[in-house]
CSV table of N, CA, C and O in Angstrom, one decimal:
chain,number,residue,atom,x,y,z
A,150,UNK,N,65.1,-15.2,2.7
A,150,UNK,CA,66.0,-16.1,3.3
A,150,UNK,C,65.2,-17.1,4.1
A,150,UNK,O,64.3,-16.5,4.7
A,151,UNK,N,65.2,-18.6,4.4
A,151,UNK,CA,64.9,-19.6,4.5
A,151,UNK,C,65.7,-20.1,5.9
A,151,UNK,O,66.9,-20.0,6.0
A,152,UNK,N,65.1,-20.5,6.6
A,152,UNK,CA,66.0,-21.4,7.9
A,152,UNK,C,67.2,-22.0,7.1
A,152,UNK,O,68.3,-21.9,7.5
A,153,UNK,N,66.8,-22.8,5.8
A,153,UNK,CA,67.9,-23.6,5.6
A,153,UNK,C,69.1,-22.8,5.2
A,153,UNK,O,70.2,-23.3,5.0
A,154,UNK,N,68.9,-21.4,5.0
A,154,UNK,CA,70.3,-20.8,4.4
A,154,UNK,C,71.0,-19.5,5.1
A,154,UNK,O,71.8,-18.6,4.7
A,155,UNK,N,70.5,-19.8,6.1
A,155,UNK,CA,70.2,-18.5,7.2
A,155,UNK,C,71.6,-19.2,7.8
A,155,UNK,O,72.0,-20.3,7.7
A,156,UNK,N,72.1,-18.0,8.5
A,156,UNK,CA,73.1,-18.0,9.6
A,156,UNK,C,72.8,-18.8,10.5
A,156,UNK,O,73.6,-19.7,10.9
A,157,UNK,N,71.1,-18.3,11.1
A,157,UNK,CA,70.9,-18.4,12.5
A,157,UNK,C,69.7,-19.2,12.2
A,157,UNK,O,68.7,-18.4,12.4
A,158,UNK,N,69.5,-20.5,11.9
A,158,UNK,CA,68.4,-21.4,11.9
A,158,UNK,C,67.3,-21.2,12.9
A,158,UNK,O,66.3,-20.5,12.6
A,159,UNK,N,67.4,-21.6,13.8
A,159,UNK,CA,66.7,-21.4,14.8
A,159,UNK,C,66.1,-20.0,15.0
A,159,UNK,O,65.1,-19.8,15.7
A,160,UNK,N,66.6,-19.1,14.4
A,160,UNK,CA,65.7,-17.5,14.5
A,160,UNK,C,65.1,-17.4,13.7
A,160,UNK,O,63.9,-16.9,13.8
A,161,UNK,N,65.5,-17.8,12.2
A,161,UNK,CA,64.9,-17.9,11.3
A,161,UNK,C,64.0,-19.1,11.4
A,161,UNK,O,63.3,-19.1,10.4
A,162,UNK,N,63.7,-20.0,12.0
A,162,UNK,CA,63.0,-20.5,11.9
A,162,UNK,C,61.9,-20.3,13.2
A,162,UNK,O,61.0,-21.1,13.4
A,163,UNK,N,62.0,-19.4,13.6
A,163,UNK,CA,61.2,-18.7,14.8
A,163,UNK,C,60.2,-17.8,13.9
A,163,UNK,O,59.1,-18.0,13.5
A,164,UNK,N,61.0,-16.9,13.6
A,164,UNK,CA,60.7,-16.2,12.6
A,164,UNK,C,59.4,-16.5,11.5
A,164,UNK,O,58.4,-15.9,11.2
A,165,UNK,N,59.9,-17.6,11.2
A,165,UNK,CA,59.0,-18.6,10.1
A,165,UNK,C,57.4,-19.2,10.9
A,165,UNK,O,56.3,-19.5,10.5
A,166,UNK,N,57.9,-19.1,12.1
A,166,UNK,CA,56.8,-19.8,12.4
A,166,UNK,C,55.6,-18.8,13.0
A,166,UNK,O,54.5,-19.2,13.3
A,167,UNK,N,56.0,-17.7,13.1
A,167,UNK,CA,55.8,-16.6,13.9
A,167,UNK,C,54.8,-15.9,12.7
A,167,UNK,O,53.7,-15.4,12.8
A,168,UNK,N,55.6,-15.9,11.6
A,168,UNK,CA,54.8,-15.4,10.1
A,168,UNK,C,53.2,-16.0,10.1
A,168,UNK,O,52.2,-15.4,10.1
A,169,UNK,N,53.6,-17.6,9.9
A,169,UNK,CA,52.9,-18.7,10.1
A,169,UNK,C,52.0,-18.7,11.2
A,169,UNK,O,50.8,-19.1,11.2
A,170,UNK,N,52.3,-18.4,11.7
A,170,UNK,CA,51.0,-18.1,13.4
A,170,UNK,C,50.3,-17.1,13.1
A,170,UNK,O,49.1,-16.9,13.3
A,171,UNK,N,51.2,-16.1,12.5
A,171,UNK,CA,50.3,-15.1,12.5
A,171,UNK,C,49.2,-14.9,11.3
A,171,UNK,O,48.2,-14.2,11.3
A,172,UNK,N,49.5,-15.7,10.4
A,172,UNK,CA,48.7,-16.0,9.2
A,172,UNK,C,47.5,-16.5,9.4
A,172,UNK,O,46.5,-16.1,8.9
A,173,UNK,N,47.4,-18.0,10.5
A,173,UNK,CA,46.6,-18.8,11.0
A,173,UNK,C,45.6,-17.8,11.6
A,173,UNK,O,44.5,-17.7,11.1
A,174,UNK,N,46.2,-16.9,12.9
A,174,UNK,CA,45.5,-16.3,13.7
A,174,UNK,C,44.5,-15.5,12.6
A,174,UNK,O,43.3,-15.8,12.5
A,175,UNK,N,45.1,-14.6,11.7
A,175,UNK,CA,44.0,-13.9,11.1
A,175,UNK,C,43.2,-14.5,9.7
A,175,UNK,O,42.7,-13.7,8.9
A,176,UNK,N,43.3,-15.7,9.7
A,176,UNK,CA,42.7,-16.6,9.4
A,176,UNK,C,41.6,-16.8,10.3
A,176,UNK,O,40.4,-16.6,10.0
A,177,UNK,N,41.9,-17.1,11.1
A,177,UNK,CA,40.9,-17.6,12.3
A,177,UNK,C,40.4,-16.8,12.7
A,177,UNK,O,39.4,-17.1,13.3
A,178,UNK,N,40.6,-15.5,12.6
A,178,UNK,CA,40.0,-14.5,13.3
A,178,UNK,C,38.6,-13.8,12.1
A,178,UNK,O,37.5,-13.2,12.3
A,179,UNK,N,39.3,-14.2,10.8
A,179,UNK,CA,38.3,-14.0,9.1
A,179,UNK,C,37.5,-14.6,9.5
A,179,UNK,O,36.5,-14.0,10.0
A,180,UNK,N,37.6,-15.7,9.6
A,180,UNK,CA,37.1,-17.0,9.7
A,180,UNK,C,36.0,-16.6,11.1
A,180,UNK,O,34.8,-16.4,10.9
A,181,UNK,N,36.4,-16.4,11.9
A,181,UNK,CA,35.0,-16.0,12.9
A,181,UNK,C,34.2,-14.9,13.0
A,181,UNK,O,33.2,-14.7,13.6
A,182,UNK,N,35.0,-14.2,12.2
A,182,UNK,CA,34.5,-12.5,12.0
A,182,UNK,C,32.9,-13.2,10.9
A,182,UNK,O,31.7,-13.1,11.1
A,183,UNK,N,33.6,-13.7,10.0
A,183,UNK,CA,32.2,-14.1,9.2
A,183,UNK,C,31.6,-15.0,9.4
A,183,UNK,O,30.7,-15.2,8.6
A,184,UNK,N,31.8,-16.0,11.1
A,184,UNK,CA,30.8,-16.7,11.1
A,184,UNK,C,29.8,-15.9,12.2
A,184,UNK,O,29.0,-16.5,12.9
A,185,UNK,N,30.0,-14.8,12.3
A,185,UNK,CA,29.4,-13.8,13.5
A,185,UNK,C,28.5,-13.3,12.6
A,185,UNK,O,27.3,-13.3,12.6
A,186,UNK,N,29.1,-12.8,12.0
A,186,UNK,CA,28.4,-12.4,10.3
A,186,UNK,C,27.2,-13.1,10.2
A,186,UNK,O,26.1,-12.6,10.2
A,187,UNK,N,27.5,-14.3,10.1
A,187,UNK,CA,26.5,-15.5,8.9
A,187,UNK,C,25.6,-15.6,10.3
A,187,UNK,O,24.4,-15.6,10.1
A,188,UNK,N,26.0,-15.7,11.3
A,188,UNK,CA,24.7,-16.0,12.4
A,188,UNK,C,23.7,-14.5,12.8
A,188,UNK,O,22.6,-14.4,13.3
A,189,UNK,N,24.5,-13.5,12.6
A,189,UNK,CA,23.2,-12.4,12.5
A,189,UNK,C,22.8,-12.2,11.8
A,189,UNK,O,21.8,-11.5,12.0
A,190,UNK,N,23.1,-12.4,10.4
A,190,UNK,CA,22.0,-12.1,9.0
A,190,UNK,C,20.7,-13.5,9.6
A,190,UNK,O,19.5,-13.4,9.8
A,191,UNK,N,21.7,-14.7,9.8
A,191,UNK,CA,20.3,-15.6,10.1
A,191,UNK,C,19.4,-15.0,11.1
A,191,UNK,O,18.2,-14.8,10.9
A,192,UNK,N,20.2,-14.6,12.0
A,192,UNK,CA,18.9,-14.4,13.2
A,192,UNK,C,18.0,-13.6,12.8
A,192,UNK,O,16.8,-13.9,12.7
A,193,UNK,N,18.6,-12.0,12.2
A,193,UNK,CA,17.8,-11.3,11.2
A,193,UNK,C,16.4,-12.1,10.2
A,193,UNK,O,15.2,-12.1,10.1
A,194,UNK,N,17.3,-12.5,9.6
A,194,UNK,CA,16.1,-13.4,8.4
A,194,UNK,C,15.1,-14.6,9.3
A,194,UNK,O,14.2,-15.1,8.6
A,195,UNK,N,15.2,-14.9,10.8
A,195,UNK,CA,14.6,-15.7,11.4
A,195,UNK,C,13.6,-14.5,12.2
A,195,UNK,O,12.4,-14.8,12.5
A,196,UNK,N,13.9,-13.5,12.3
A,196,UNK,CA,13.3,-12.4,12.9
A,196,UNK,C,12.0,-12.3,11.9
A,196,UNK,O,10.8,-12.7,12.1
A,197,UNK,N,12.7,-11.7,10.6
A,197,UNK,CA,11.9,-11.2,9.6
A,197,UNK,C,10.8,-12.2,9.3
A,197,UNK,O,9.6,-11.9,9.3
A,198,UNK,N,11.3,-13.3,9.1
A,198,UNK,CA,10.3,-14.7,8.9
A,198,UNK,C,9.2,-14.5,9.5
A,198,UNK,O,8.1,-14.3,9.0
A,199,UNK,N,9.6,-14.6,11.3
A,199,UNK,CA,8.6,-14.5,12.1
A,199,UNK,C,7.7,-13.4,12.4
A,199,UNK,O,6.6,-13.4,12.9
A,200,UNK,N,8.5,-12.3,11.9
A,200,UNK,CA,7.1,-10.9,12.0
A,200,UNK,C,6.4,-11.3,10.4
A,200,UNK,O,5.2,-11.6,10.3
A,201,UNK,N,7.1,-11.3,9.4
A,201,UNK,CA,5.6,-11.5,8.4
A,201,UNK,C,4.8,-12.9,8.4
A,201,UNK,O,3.9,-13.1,7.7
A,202,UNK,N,5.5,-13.9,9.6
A,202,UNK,CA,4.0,-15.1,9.9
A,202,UNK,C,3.1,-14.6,10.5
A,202,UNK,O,1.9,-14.7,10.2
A,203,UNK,N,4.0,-13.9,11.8
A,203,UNK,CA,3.2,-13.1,13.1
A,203,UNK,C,1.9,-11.6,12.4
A,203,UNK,O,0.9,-11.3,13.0
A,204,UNK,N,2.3,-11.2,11.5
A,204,UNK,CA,1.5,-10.5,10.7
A,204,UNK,C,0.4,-10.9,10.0
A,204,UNK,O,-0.8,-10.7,10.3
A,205,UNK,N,1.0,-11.9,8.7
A,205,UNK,CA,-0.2,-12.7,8.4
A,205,UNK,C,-1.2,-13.7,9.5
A,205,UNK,O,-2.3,-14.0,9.0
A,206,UNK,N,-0.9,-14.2,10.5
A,206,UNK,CA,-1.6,-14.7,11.3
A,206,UNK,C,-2.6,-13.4,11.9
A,206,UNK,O,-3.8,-13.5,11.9
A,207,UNK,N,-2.0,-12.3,12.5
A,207,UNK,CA,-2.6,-10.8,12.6
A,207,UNK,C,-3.7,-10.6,11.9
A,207,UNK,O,-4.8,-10.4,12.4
A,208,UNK,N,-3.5,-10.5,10.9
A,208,UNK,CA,-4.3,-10.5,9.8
A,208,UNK,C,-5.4,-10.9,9.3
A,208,UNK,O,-6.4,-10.3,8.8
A,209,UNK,N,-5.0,-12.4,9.5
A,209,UNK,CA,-6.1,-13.6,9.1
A,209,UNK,C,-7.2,-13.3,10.7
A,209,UNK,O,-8.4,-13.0,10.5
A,210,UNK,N,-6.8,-13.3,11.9
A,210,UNK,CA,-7.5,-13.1,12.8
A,210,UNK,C,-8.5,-11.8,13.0
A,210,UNK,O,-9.6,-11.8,13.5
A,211,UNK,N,-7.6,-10.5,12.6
A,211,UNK,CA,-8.6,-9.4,12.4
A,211,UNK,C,-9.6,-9.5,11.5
A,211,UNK,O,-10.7,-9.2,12.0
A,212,UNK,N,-9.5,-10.1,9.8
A,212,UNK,CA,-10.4,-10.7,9.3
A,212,UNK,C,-11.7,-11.4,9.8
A,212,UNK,O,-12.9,-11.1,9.8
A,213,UNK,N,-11.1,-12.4,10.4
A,213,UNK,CA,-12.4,-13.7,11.5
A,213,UNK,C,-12.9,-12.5,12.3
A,213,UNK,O,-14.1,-12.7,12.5
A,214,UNK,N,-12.5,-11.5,12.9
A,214,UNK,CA,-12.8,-10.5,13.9
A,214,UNK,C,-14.1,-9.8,13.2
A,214,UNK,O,-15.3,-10.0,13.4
A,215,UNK,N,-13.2,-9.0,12.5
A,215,UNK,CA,-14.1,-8.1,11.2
A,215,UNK,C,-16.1,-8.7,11.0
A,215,UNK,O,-17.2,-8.2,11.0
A,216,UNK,N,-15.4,-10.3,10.7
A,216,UNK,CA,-16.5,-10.7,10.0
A,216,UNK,C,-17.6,-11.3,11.3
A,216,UNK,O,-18.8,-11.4,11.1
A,217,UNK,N,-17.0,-11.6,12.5
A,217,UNK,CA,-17.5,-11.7,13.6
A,217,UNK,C,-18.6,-10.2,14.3
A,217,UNK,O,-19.6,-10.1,15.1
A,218,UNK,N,-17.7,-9.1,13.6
A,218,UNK,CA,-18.4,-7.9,14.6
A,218,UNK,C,-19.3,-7.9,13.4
A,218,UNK,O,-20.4,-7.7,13.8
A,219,UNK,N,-19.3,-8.1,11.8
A,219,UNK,CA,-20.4,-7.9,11.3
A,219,UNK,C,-21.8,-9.0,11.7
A,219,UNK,O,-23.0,-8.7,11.8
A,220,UNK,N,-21.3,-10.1,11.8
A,220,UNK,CA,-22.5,-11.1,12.2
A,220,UNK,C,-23.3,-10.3,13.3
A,220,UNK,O,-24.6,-10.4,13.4
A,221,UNK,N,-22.3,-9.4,14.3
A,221,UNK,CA,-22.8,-9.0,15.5
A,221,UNK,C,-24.3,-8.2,15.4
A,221,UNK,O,-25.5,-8.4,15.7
A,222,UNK,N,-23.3,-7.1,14.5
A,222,UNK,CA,-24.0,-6.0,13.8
A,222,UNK,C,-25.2,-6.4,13.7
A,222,UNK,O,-26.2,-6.0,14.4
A,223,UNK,N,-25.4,-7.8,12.6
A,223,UNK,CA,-26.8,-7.8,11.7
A,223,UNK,C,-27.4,-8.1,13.0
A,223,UNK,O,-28.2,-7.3,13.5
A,224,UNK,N,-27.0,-9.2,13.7
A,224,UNK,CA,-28.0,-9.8,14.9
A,224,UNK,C,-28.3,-8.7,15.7
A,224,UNK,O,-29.4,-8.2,15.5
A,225,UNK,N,-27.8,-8.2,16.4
A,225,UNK,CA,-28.4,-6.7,17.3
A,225,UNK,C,-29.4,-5.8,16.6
A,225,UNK,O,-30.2,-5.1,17.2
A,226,UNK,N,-29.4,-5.8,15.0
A,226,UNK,CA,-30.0,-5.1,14.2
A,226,UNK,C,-31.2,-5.8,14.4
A,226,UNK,O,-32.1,-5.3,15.0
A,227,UNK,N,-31.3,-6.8,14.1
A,227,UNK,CA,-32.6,-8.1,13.9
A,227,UNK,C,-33.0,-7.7,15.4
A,227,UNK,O,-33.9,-7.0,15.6
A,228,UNK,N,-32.3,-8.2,16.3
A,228,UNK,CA,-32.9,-8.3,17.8
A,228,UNK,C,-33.7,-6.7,18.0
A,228,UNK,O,-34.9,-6.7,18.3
A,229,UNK,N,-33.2,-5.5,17.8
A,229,UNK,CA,-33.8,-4.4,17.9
A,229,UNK,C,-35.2,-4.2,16.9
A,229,UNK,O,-36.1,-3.5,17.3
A,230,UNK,N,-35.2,-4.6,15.9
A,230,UNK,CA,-36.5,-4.6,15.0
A,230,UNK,C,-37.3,-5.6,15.5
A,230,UNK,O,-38.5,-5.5,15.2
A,231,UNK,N,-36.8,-6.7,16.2
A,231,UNK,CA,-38.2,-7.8,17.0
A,231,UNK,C,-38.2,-6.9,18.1
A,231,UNK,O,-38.8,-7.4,19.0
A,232,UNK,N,-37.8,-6.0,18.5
A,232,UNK,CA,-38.6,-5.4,20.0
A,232,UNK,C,-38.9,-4.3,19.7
A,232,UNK,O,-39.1,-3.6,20.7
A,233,UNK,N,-39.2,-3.7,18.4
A,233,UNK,CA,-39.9,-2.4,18.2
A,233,UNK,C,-40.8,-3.8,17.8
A,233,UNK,O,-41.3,-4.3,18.8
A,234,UNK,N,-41.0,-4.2,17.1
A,234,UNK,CA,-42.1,-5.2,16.3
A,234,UNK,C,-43.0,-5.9,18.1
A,234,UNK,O,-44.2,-6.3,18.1
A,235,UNK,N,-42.1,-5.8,19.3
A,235,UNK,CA,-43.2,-6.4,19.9
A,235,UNK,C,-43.6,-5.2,21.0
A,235,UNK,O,-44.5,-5.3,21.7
A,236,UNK,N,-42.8,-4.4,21.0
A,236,UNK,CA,-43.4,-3.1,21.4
A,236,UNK,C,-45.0,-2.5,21.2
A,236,UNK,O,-46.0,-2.3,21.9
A,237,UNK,N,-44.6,-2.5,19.7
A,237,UNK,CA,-46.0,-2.1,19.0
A,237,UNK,C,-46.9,-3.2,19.3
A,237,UNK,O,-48.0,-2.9,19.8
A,238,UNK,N,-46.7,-4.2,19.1
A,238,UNK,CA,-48.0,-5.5,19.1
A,238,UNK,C,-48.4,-5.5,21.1
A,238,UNK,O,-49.5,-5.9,21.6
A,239,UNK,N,-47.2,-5.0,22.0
A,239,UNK,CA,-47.8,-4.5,22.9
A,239,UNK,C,-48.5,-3.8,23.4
A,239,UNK,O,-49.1,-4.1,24.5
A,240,UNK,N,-48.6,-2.4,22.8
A,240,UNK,CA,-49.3,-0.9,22.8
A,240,UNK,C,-50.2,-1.2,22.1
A,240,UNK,O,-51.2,-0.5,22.3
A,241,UNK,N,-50.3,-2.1,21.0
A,241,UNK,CA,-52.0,-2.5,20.3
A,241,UNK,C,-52.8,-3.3,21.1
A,241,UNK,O,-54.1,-3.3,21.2
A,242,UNK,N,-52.0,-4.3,21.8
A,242,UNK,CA,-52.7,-5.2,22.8
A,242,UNK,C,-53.3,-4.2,24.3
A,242,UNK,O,-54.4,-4.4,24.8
A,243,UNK,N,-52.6,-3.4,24.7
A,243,UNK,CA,-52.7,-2.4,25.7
A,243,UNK,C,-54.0,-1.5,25.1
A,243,UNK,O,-55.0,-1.4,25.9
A,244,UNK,N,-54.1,-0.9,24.1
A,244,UNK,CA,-54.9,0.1,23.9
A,244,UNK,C,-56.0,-1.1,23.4
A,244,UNK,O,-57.2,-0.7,23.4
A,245,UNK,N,-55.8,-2.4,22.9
A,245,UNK,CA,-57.5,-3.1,23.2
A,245,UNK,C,-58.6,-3.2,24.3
A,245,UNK,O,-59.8,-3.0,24.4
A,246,UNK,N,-57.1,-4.0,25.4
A,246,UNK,CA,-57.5,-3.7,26.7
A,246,UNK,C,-58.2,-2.7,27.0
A,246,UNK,O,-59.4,-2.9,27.5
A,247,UNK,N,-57.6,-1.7,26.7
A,247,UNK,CA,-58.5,-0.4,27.9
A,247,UNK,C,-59.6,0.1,26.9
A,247,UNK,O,-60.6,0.5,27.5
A,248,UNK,N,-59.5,0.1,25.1
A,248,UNK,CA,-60.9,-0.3,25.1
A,248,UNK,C,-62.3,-1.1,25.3
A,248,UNK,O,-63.5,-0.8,25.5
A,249,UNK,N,-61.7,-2.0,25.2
A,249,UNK,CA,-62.7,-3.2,25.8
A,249,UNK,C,-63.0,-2.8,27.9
A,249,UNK,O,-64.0,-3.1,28.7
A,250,UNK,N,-62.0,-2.3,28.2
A,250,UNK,CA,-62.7,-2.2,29.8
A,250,UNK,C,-63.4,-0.8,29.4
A,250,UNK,O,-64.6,-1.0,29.3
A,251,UNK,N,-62.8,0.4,29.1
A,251,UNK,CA,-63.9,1.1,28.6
A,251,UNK,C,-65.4,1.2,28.5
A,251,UNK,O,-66.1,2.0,29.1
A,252,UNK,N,-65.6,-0.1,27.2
A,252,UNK,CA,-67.0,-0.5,27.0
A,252,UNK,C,-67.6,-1.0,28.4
A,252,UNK,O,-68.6,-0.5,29.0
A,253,UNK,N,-66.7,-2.0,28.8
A,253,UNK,CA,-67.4,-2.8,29.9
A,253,UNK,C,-68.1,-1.5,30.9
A,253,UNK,O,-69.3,-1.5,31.1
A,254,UNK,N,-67.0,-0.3,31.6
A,254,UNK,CA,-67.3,0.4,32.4
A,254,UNK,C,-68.7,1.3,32.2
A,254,UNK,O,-69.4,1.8,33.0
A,255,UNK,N,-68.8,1.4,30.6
A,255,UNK,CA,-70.4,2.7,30.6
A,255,UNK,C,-71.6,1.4,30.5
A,255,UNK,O,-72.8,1.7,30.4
């Protein structure tokens, strides 16, 4: 039944509008439920983005790290073989020395 053929227009057409409101509302309410939706899968997906940049940047830096403690490595390696290397050329120089005063002394 329709306002126009209703007894009571005005109820029925309360009625009608009331239907109508209420349709809107849960419209509107779909309607925000999924835009609640659509903005936490984004944030999610803006999340995720930024941990596997934040990762790969991780990454790339432990690498440069990696390859930094090896440069370390070799150099402390080198630096420690020039100071046995002048160790010895000091203990050869030292035991000249005290040959040579040696001689001088008899």
């Amino acid at each position: 039944m329709s306002m126009f053929t209703s007894r009571n227009p005005a109820g029925a057409a309360a009625g009608e509008l009331a239907l109508l409101t209420m349709g809107i509302a849960a419209t509107m309410s779909q309607a925000a439920a999924a835009g609640r939706q659509a903005a936490a899968e984004r944030k999610e997906k803006r999340a995720a983005y930024k941990y596997a940049t934040e990762l790969v940047e991780a990454r790339g830096r432990a690498d440069e790290l990696g390859r930094v403690a090896m440069r370390a490595v070799r150099h402390v390696a080198s630096l420690e073989a020039e100071v046995r290397r002048l160790r010895v050329a000091l203990q050869q120089r030292q035991a000249h020395i005290e040959r040579n005063r040696d001689r001088g002394a008899a």
